[in-house]
mmCIF file of C-alpha atoms in Angstrom:
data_model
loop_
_atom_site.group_PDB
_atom_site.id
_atom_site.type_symbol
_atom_site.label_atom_id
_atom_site.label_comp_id
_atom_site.label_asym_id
_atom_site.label_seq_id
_atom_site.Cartn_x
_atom_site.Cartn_y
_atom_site.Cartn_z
ATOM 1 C CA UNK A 1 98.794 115.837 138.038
ATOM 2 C CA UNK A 2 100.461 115.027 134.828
ATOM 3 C CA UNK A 3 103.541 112.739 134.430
ATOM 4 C CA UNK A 4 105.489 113.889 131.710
ATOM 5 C CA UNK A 5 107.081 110.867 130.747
ATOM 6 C CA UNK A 6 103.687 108.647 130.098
ATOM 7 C CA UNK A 7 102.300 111.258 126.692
ATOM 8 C CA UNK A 8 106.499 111.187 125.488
ATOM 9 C CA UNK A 9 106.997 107.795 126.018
ATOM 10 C CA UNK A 10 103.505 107.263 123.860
ATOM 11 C CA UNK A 11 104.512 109.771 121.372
ATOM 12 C CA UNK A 12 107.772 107.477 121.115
ATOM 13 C CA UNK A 13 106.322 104.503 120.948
ATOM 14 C CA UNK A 14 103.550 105.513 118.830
ATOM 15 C CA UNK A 15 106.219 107.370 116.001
ATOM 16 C CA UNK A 16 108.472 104.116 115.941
ATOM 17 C CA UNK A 17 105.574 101.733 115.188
ATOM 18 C CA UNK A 18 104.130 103.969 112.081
ATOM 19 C CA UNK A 19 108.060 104.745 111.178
ATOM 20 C CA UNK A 20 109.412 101.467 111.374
ATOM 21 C CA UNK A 21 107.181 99.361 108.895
ATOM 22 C CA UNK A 22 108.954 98.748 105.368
ATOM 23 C CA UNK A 23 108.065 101.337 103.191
ATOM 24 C CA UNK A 24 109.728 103.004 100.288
ATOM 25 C CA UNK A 25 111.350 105.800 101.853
ATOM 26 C CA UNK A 26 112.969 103.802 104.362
ATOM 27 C CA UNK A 27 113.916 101.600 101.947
ATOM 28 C CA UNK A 28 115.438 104.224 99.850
ATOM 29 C CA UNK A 29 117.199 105.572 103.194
ATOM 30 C CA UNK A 30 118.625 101.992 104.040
ATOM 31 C CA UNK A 31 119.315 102.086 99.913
ATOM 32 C CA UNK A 32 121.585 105.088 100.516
ATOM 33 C CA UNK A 33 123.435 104.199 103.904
ATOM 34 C CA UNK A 34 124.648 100.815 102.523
ATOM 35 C CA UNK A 35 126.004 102.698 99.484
ATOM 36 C CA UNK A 36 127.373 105.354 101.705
ATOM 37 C CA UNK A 37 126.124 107.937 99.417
ATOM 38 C CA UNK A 38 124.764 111.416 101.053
ATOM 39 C CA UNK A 39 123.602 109.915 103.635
ATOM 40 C CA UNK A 40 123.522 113.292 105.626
ATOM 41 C CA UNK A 41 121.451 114.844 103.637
ATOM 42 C CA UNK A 42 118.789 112.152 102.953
ATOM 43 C CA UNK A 43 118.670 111.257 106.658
ATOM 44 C CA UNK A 44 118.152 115.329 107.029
ATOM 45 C CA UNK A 45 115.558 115.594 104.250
ATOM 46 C CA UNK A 46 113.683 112.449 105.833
ATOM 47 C CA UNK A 47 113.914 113.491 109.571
ATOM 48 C CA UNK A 48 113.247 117.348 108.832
ATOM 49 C CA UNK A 49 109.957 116.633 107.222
ATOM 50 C CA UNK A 50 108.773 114.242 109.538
ATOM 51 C CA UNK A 51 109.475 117.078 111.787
ATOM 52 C CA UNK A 52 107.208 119.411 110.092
ATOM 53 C CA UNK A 53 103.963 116.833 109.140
ATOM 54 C CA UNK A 54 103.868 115.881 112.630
ATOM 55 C CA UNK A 55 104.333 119.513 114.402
ATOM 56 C CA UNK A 56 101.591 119.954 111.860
ATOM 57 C CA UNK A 57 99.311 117.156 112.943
ATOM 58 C CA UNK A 58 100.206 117.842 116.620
ATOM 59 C CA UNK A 59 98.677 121.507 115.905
ATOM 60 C CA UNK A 60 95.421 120.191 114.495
ATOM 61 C CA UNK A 61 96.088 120.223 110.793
ATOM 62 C CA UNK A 62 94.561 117.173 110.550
ATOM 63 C CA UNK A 63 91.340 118.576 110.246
ATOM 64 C CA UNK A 64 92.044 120.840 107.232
ATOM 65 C CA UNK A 65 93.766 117.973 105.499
ATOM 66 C CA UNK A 66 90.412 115.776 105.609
ATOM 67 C CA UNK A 67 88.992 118.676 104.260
ATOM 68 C CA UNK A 68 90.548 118.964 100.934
ATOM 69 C CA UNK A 69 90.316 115.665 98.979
ATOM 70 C CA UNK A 70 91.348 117.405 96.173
ATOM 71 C CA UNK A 71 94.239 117.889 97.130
ATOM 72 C CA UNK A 72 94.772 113.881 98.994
ATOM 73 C CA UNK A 73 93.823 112.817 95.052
ATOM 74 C CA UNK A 74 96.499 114.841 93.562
ATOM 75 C CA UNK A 75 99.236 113.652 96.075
ATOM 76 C CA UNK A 76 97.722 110.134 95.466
ATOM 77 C CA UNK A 77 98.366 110.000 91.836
ATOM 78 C CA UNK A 78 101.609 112.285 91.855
ATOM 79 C CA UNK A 79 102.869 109.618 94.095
ATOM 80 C CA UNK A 80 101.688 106.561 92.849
ATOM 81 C CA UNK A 81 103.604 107.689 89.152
ATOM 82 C CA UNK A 82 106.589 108.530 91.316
ATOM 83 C CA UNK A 83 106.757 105.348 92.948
ATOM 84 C CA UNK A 84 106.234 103.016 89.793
ATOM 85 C CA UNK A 85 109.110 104.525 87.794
ATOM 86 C CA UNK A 86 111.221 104.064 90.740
ATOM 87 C CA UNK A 87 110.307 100.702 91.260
ATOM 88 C CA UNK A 88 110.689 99.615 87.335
ATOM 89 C CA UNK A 89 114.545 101.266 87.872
ATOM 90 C CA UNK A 90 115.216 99.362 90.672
ATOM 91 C CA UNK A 91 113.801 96.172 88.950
ATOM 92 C CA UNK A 92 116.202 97.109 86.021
ATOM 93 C CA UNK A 93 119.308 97.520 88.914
ATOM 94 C CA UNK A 94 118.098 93.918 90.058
ATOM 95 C CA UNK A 95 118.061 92.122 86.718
ATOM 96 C CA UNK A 96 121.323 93.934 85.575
ATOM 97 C CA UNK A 97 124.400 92.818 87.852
ATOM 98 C CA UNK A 98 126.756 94.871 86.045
ATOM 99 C CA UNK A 99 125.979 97.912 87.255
ATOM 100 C CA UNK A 100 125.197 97.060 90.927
ATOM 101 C CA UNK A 101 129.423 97.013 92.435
ATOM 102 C CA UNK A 102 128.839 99.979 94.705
ATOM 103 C CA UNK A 103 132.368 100.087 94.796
ATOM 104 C CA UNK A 104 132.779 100.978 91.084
ATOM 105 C CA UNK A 105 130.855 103.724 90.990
ATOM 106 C CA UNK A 106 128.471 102.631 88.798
ATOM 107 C CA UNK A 107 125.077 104.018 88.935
ATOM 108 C CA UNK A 108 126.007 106.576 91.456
ATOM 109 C CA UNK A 109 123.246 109.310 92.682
ATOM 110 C CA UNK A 110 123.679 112.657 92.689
ATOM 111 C CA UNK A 111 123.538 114.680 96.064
ATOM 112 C CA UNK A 112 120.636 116.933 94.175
ATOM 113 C CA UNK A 113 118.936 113.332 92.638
ATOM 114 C CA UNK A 114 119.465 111.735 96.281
ATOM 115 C CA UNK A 115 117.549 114.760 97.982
ATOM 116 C CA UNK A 116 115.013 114.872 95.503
ATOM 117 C CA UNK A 117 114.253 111.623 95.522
ATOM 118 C CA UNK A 118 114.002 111.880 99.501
ATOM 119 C CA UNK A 119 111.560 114.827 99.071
ATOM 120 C CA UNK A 120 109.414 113.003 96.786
ATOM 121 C CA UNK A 121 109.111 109.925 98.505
ATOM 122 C CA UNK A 122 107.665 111.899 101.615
ATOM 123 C CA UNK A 123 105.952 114.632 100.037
ATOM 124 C CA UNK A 124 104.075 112.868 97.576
ATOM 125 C CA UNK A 125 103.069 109.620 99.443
ATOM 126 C CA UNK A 126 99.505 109.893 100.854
ATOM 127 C CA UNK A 127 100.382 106.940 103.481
ATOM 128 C CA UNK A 128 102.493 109.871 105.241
ATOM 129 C CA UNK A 129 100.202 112.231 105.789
ATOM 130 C CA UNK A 130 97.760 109.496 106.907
ATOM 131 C CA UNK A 131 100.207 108.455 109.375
ATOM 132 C CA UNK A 132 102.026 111.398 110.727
ATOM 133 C CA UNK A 133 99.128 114.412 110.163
ATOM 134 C CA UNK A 134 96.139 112.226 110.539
ATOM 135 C CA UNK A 135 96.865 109.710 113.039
ATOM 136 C CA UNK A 136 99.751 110.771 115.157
ATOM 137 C CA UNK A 137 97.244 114.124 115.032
ATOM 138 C CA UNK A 138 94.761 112.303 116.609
ATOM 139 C CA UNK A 139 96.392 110.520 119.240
ATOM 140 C CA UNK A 140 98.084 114.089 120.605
ATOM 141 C CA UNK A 141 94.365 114.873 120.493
ATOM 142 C CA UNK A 142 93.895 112.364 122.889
ATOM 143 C CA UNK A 143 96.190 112.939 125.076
ATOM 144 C CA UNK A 144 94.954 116.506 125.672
ATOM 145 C CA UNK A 145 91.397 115.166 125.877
ATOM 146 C CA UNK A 146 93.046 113.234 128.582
ATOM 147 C CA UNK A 147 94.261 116.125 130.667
ATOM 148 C CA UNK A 148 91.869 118.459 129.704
ATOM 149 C CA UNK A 149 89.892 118.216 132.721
ATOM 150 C CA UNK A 150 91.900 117.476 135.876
ATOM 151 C CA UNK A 151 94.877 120.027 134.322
ATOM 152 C CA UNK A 152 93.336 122.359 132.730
ATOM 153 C CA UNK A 153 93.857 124.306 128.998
ATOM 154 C CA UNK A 154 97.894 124.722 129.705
ATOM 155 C CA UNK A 155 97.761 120.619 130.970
ATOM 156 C CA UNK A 156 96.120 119.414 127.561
ATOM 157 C CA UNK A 157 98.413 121.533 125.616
ATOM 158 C CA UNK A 158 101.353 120.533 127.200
ATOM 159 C CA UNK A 159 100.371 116.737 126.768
ATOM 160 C CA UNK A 160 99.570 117.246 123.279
ATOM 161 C CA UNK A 161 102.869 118.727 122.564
ATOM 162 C CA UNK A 162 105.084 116.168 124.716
ATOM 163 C CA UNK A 163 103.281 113.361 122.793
ATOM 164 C CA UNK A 164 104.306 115.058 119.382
ATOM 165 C CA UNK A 165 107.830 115.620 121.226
ATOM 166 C CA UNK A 166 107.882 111.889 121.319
ATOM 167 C CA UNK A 167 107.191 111.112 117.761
ATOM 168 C CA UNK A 168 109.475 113.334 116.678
ATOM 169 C CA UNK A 169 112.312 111.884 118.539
ATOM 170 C CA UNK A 170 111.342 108.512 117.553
ATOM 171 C CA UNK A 171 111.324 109.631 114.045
ATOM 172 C CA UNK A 172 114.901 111.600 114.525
ATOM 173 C CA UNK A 173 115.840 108.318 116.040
ATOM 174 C CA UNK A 174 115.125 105.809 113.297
ATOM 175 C CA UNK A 175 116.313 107.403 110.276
ATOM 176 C CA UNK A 176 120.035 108.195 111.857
ATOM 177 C CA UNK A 177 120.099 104.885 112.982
ATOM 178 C CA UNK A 178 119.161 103.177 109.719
ATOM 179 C CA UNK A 179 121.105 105.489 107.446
ATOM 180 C CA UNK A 180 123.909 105.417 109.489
ATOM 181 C CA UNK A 181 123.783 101.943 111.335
ATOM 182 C CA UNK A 182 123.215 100.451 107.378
ATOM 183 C CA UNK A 183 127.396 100.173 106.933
ATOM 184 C CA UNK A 184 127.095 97.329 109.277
ATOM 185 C CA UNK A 185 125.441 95.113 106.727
ATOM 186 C CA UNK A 186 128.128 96.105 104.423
ATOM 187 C CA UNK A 187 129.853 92.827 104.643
ATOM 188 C CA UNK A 188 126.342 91.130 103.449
ATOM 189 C CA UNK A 189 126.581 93.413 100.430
ATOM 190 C CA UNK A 190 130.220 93.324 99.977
ATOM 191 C CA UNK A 191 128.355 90.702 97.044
ATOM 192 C CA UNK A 192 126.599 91.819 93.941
ATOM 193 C CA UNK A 193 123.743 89.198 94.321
ATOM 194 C CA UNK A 194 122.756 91.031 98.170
ATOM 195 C CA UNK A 195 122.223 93.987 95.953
ATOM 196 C CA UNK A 196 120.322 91.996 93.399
ATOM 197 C CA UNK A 197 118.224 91.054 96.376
ATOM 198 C CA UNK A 198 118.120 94.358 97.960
ATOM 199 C CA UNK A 199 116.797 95.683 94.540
ATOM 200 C CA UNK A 200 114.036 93.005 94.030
ATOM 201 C CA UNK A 201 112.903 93.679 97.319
ATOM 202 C CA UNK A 202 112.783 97.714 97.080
ATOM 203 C CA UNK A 203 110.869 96.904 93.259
ATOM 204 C CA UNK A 204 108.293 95.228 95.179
ATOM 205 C CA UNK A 205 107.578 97.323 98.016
ATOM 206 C CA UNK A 206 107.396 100.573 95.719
ATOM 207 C CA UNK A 207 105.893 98.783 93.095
ATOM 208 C CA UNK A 208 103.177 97.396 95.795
ATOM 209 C CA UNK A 209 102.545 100.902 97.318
ATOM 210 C CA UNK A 210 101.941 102.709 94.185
ATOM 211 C CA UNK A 211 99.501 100.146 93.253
ATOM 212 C CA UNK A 212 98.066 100.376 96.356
ATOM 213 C CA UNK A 213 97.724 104.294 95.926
ATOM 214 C CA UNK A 214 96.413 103.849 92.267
ATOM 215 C CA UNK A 215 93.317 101.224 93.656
ATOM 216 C CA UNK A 216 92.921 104.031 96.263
ATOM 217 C CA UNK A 217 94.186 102.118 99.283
#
Protein backbone atom coordinates (compact mmCIF):
# COMPACT_ATOMS: atom_id res chain seq x y z
CA UNK A 1 0.00 0.00 0.00
CA UNK A 2 1.36 3.40 -0.58
CA UNK A 3 2.18 5.97 2.17
CA UNK A 4 1.62 9.23 0.91
CA UNK A 5 3.86 11.09 2.93
CA UNK A 6 7.29 9.04 1.97
CA UNK A 7 7.14 10.27 -2.37
CA UNK A 8 6.05 14.19 -0.78
CA UNK A 9 8.40 14.24 1.78
CA UNK A 10 11.12 13.11 -1.13
CA UNK A 11 9.73 15.49 -3.55
CA UNK A 12 10.42 18.11 -0.61
CA UNK A 13 13.49 17.18 0.22
CA UNK A 14 14.65 16.54 -3.16
CA UNK A 15 13.28 20.39 -4.51
CA UNK A 16 15.07 22.14 -1.44
CA UNK A 17 18.48 20.52 -2.10
CA UNK A 18 18.53 21.51 -6.07
CA UNK A 19 16.73 25.02 -4.93
CA UNK A 20 18.79 25.93 -2.18
CA UNK A 21 22.43 25.97 -3.69
CA UNK A 22 23.72 29.65 -4.52
CA UNK A 23 22.88 30.43 -7.83
CA UNK A 24 22.08 33.59 -9.66
CA UNK A 25 18.50 33.71 -9.43
CA UNK A 26 18.44 33.25 -5.87
CA UNK A 27 20.88 35.60 -5.56
CA UNK A 28 19.02 38.10 -7.52
CA UNK A 29 15.82 37.15 -5.31
CA UNK A 30 17.82 37.68 -1.95
CA UNK A 31 19.21 40.96 -4.14
CA UNK A 32 15.61 42.20 -4.28
CA UNK A 33 14.18 41.31 -0.69
CA UNK A 34 17.04 43.17 1.08
CA UNK A 35 16.25 46.20 -1.12
CA UNK A 36 12.61 45.69 -0.56
CA UNK A 37 11.96 46.27 -4.12
CA UNK A 38 8.96 44.12 -5.87
CA UNK A 39 9.56 41.55 -4.07
CA UNK A 40 5.99 40.11 -4.85
CA UNK A 41 6.38 39.90 -8.08
CA UNK A 42 9.92 38.41 -8.39
CA UNK A 43 9.13 35.85 -5.68
CA UNK A 44 5.86 35.17 -8.08
CA UNK A 45 7.83 35.11 -11.34
CA UNK A 46 10.47 32.69 -9.58
CA UNK A 47 7.96 30.34 -7.78
CA UNK A 48 5.38 30.30 -10.82
CA UNK A 49 7.94 28.95 -13.17
CA UNK A 50 9.39 26.55 -11.02
CA UNK A 51 5.84 25.52 -10.91
CA UNK A 52 5.55 24.96 -14.52
CA UNK A 53 9.33 23.22 -15.38
CA UNK A 54 8.68 20.82 -12.75
CA UNK A 55 4.78 19.93 -13.52
CA UNK A 56 6.58 19.60 -16.81
CA UNK A 57 9.30 17.22 -15.77
CA UNK A 58 6.84 15.40 -13.44
CA UNK A 59 4.75 14.71 -16.82
CA UNK A 60 7.70 13.26 -18.69
CA UNK A 61 8.98 16.24 -20.61
CA UNK A 62 12.17 15.30 -19.82
CA UNK A 63 12.42 13.10 -22.57
CA UNK A 64 11.57 15.62 -25.33
CA UNK A 65 13.96 18.10 -23.80
CA UNK A 66 17.03 15.56 -24.28
CA UNK A 67 15.79 15.38 -27.55
CA UNK A 68 16.35 18.77 -28.90
CA UNK A 69 19.96 19.94 -28.31
CA UNK A 70 19.31 22.57 -30.47
CA UNK A 71 17.37 24.07 -28.59
CA UNK A 72 19.65 23.26 -24.85
CA UNK A 73 22.55 25.21 -27.15
CA UNK A 74 20.47 28.17 -27.78
CA UNK A 75 19.31 28.53 -24.07
CA UNK A 76 23.03 27.85 -23.23
CA UNK A 77 24.42 30.77 -25.02
CA UNK A 78 21.27 33.13 -24.56
CA UNK A 79 22.00 32.59 -20.97
CA UNK A 80 25.49 32.59 -20.61
CA UNK A 81 25.37 36.48 -22.47
CA UNK A 82 22.59 37.23 -20.02
CA UNK A 83 24.44 36.29 -17.10
CA UNK A 84 27.88 38.05 -17.96
CA UNK A 85 26.36 41.50 -18.48
CA UNK A 86 24.66 41.10 -15.27
CA UNK A 87 27.54 40.11 -13.51
CA UNK A 88 29.93 43.04 -15.07
CA UNK A 89 26.84 45.52 -13.60
CA UNK A 90 26.95 44.16 -10.43
CA UNK A 91 30.84 44.30 -10.41
CA UNK A 92 30.36 48.03 -11.43
CA UNK A 93 27.58 48.39 -8.21
CA UNK A 94 30.51 46.76 -6.10
CA UNK A 95 33.40 49.00 -7.11
CA UNK A 96 31.12 52.16 -7.08
CA UNK A 97 29.86 52.93 -3.38
CA UNK A 98 28.01 55.86 -4.39
CA UNK A 99 25.33 54.44 -5.83
CA UNK A 100 24.78 51.41 -3.52
CA UNK A 101 22.52 53.53 -0.28
CA UNK A 102 19.37 51.54 -0.93
CA UNK A 103 17.85 54.09 0.99
CA UNK A 104 18.53 56.88 -1.57
CA UNK A 105 17.08 55.48 -4.26
CA UNK A 106 19.84 55.20 -6.26
CA UNK A 107 19.99 52.58 -8.82
CA UNK A 108 16.47 51.54 -8.25
CA UNK A 109 14.81 48.64 -10.58
CA UNK A 110 11.90 48.92 -12.28
CA UNK A 111 8.89 46.53 -11.47
CA UNK A 112 8.99 45.62 -15.49
CA UNK A 113 13.25 45.43 -15.28
CA UNK A 114 12.81 43.40 -11.85
CA UNK A 115 10.37 40.80 -13.60
CA UNK A 116 12.33 40.59 -16.55
CA UNK A 117 15.27 40.05 -15.08
CA UNK A 118 13.48 37.19 -12.94
CA UNK A 119 12.22 35.63 -16.23
CA UNK A 120 15.52 35.60 -17.73
CA UNK A 121 17.43 34.25 -15.07
CA UNK A 122 15.08 31.07 -15.10
CA UNK A 123 14.19 30.83 -18.57
CA UNK A 124 17.40 31.11 -20.07
CA UNK A 125 19.67 29.15 -17.61
CA UNK A 126 20.25 25.56 -18.84
CA UNK A 127 21.21 24.48 -15.06
CA UNK A 128 17.24 24.83 -14.53
CA UNK A 129 15.99 22.74 -16.81
CA UNK A 130 18.71 20.21 -15.87
CA UNK A 131 17.56 20.37 -12.44
CA UNK A 132 13.87 20.78 -12.32
CA UNK A 133 12.79 18.98 -15.98
CA UNK A 134 15.59 16.54 -16.12
CA UNK A 135 16.31 15.42 -12.75
CA UNK A 136 13.41 16.13 -10.50
CA UNK A 137 11.71 14.32 -13.87
CA UNK A 138 13.51 11.44 -13.21
CA UNK A 139 13.22 10.90 -9.69
CA UNK A 140 9.06 11.20 -10.00
CA UNK A 141 9.93 8.51 -12.54
CA UNK A 142 11.16 6.58 -9.89
CA UNK A 143 8.86 6.81 -7.64
CA UNK A 144 6.18 5.45 -10.01
CA UNK A 145 8.59 2.69 -11.04
CA UNK A 146 8.38 2.12 -7.38
CA UNK A 147 4.66 1.59 -7.12
CA UNK A 148 4.11 0.43 -10.36
CA UNK A 149 3.81 -3.05 -9.45
CA UNK A 150 2.29 -3.68 -6.01
CA UNK A 151 -0.31 -0.45 -6.81
CA UNK A 152 -0.93 -0.55 -9.97
CA UNK A 153 -1.15 2.32 -13.08
CA UNK A 154 -3.39 4.83 -10.70
CA UNK A 155 -0.52 3.93 -7.63
CA UNK A 156 2.55 5.01 -9.90
CA UNK A 157 0.74 7.99 -11.07
CA UNK A 158 -0.27 9.12 -7.93
CA UNK A 159 3.40 8.72 -6.53
CA UNK A 160 4.77 10.47 -9.39
CA UNK A 161 2.56 13.38 -8.88
CA UNK A 162 2.87 13.60 -4.89
CA UNK A 163 6.68 13.59 -5.42
CA UNK A 164 6.33 16.62 -7.92
CA UNK A 165 3.70 17.99 -5.21
CA UNK A 166 6.69 18.00 -2.97
CA UNK A 167 9.10 19.89 -5.07
CA UNK A 168 6.84 22.28 -5.77
CA UNK A 169 6.12 23.15 -2.25
CA UNK A 170 9.67 23.13 -1.44
CA UNK A 171 10.24 25.46 -4.23
CA UNK A 172 7.02 27.77 -3.13
CA UNK A 173 8.69 27.49 0.20
CA UNK A 174 12.18 28.82 -0.41
CA UNK A 175 11.68 31.72 -2.53
CA UNK A 176 8.90 33.40 0.00
CA UNK A 177 11.10 32.73 2.63
CA UNK A 178 14.24 34.25 1.12
CA UNK A 179 12.55 37.19 -0.54
CA UNK A 180 10.64 37.90 2.27
CA UNK A 181 12.75 36.60 5.33
CA UNK A 182 15.86 38.85 3.47
CA UNK A 183 14.62 42.25 5.63
CA UNK A 184 16.08 40.49 8.54
CA UNK A 185 19.61 41.00 7.36
CA UNK A 186 18.71 44.53 6.85
CA UNK A 187 20.62 45.69 9.81
CA UNK A 188 23.89 43.91 8.16
CA UNK A 189 23.21 46.09 5.13
CA UNK A 190 22.04 49.09 6.88
CA UNK A 191 26.15 49.71 5.59
CA UNK A 192 27.24 50.48 2.10
CA UNK A 193 30.34 48.14 2.30
CA UNK A 194 27.61 44.80 3.05
CA UNK A 195 26.35 45.86 -0.30
CA UNK A 196 29.80 46.19 -1.74
CA UNK A 197 30.14 42.65 -0.52
CA UNK A 198 26.81 41.47 -1.52
CA UNK A 199 27.70 42.77 -5.09
CA UNK A 200 31.19 41.10 -5.35
CA UNK A 201 29.70 38.04 -4.35
CA UNK A 202 26.55 38.07 -6.90
CA UNK A 203 29.58 39.22 -9.80
CA UNK A 204 31.15 36.04 -9.06
CA UNK A 205 28.53 33.59 -8.93
CA UNK A 206 26.92 34.96 -12.30
CA UNK A 207 30.08 35.63 -13.68
CA UNK A 208 31.14 31.82 -12.71
CA UNK A 209 27.89 30.29 -14.15
CA UNK A 210 27.97 31.92 -17.44
CA UNK A 211 31.42 30.77 -17.85
CA UNK A 212 30.49 27.62 -16.87
CA UNK A 213 27.61 27.61 -19.58
CA UNK A 214 30.03 29.10 -22.27
CA UNK A 215 32.81 25.90 -21.59
CA UNK A 216 29.57 23.83 -21.83
CA UNK A 217 29.36 22.76 -18.20
Amino acid sequence: MLAPLAPLAAGVAAGLSLIVAIGAQNAFVLRQGLRREHVVPVVLVCALSDLVLIAAGTAGLGALVTGAPVLLTVVRWGGAAFLLTLAALAARRALRPGGLDPASGAGATSARSAVGTSLALTWLNPHVYLDTVLLLGSLAAGYAAAHAGGAGAGGADTARWLFGTGAMVASVVWFTALGFGARLLAPVFARPGAWRVLDGVIALVMATIGVSLLLGG
